[in-house]
Short mmCIF file of C-alpha atoms in Angstrom, two decimals:
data_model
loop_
_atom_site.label_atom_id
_atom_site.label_comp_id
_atom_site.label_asym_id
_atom_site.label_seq_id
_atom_site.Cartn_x
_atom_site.Cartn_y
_atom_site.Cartn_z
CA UNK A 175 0.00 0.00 0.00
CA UNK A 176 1.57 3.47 -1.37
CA UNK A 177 1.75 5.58 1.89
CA UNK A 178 0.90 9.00 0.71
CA UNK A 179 1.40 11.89 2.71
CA UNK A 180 -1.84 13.17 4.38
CA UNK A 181 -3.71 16.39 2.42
CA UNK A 182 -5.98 18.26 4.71
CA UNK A 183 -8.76 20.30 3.30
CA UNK A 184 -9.19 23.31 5.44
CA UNK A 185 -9.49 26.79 4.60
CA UNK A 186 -8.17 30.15 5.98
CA UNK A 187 -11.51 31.21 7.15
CA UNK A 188 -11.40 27.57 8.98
CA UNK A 189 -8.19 28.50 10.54
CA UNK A 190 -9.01 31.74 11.59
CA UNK A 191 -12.40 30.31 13.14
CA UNK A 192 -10.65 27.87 15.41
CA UNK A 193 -7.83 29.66 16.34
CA UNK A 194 -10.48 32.48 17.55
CA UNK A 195 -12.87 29.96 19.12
CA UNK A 196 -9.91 28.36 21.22
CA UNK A 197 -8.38 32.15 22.26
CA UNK A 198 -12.01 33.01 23.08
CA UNK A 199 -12.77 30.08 25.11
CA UNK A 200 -15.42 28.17 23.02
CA UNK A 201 -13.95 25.42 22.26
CA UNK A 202 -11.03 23.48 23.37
CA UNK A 203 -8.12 22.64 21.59
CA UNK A 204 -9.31 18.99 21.04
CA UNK A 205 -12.62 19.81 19.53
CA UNK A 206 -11.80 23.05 17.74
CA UNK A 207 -9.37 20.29 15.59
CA UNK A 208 -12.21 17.83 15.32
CA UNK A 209 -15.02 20.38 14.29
CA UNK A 210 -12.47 22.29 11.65
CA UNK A 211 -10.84 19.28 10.69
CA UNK A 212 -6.97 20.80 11.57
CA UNK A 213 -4.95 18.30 12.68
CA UNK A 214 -4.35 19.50 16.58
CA UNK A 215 -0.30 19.90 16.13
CA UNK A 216 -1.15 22.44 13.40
CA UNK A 217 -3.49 24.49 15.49
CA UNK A 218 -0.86 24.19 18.28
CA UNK A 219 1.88 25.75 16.13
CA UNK A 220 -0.59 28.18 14.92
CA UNK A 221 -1.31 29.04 18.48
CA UNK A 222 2.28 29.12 19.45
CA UNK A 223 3.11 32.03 17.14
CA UNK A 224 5.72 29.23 15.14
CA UNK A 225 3.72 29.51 11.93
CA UNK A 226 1.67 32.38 10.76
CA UNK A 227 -2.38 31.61 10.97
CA UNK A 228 -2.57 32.45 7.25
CA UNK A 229 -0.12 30.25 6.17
CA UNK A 230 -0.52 26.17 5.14
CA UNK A 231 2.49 23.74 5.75
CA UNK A 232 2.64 23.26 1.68
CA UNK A 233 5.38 24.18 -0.76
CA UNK A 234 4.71 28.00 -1.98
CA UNK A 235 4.50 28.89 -5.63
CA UNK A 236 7.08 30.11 -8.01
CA UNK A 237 4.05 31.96 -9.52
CA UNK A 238 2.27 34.94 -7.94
CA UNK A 239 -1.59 34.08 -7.54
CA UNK A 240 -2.30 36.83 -10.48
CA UNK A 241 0.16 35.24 -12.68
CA UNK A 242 -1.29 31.77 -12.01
CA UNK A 243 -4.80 32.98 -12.87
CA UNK A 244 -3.97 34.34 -16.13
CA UNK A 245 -2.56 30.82 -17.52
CA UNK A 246 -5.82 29.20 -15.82
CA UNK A 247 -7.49 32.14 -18.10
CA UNK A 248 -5.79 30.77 -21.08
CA UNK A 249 -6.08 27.29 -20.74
CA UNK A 250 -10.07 27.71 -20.00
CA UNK A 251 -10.35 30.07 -23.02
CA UNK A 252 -8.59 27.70 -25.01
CA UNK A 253 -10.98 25.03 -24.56
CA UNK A 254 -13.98 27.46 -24.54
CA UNK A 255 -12.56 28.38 -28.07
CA UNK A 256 -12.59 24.35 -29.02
CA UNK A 257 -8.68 24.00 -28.81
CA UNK A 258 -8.40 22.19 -25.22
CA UNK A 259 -5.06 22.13 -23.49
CA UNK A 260 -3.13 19.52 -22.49
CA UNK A 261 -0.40 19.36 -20.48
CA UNK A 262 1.56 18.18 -22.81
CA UNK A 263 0.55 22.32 -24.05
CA UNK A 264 1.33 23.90 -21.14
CA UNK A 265 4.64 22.86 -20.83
CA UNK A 266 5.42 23.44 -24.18
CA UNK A 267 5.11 26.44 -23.81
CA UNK A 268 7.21 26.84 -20.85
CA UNK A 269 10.09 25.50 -22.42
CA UNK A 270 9.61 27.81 -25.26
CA UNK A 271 10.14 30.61 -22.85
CA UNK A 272 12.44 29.19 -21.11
CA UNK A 273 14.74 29.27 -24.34
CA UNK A 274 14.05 32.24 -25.60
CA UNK A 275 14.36 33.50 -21.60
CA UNK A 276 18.20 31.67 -21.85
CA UNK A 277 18.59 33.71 -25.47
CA UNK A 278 17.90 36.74 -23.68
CA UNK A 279 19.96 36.14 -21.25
CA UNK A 280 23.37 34.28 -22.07
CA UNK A 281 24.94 34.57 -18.84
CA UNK A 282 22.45 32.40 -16.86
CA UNK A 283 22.92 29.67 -19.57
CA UNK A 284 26.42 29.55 -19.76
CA UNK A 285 26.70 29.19 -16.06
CA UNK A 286 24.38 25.90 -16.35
CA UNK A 287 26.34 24.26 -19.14
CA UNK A 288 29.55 24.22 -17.33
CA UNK A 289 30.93 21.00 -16.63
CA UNK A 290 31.72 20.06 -13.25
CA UNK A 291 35.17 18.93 -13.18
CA UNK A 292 36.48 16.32 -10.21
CA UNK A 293 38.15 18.85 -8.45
CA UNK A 294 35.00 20.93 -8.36
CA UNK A 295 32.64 18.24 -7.34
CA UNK A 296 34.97 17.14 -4.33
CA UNK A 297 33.31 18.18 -0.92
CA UNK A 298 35.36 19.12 1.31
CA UNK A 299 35.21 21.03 5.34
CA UNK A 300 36.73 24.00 4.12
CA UNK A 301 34.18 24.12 0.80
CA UNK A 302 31.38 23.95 2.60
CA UNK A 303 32.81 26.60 5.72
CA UNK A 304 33.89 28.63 2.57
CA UNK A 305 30.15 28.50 0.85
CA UNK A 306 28.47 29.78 4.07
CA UNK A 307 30.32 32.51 4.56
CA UNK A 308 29.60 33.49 0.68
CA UNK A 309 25.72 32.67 1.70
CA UNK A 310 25.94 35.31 4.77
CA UNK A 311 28.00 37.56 3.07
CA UNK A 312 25.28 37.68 0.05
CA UNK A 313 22.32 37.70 2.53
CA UNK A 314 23.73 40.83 4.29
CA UNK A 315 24.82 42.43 1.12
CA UNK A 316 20.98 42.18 0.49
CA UNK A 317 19.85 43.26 3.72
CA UNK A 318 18.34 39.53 4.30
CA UNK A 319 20.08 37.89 6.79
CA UNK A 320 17.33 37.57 9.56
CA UNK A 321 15.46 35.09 7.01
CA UNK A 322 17.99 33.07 8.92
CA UNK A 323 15.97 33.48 12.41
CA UNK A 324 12.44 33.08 10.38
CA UNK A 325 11.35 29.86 11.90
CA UNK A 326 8.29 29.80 9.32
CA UNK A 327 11.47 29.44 6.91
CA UNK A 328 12.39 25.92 7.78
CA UNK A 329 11.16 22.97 5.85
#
């Protein structure tokens, strides 16, 4: 039997709702996750200030929500039009961009295509000491280096 990771359908509102109901005294913490259907460590976290209320324990999007409803406007006009999409479509089309996006842009491409020579693949302590200080050195260059305390960050 393929053990599958557990989806839960809840919504914001639903969050919101029991997170109120528990602050307010309504309903425990027990039954707030039974009547909501939030599993009980979620609500907890929520509660704990560890995760935002407003935010679900699910990989975010590369896309922004508008830019993700203006392909679902083009694949639903396409097959109101009588040219369905597949998906077969839809990533055609990404790779399309994504070439002419490389064209555009030689540098990024050219960085990808290198070959990784033995020396370069070798790990090594003073590799990895040496690409951390690189990472904090970029992340205060950028003015981003309490992402590092974020605990909503960690996955």
């Amino acid at each position: 039997m393929n053990k599958m990771a557990k989806k839960f359908k809840y919504s914001i509102e639903d969050m919101k709702s029991a997170l109120a109901d528990i602050n307010n005294k309504i309903l425990s913490l027990d039954k707030a996750a039974a009547q909501y259907g939030i599993p009980k460590s979620t609500l907890s976290m929520k509660l704990s200030g560890k995760t935002p209320p407003n935010r679900k324990m699910s990989p975010s999007s590369f896309l922004t929500v508008e830019e993700e409803n203006k392909i679902k406007s083009w694949v639903l006009n396409n097959a109101k039009l009588g040219f369905p999409l597949r998906t077969d479509d839809v990533k055609d089309s990404v790779q399309k961009w994504m070439k002419l996006f490389l064209k555009r842009n030689p540098e990024i491409g050219k960085r990808n295509t290198e070959v990784i020579s033995k020396a370069t693949a070798a790990v090594t302590e003073d590799k990895i000491r040496n690409w951390f200080q690189e990472l904090d050195s970029y992340l205060v260059s950028e003015g981003s280096r309490d992402v590092l305390n974020d605990a909503t960050r960690i996955f």
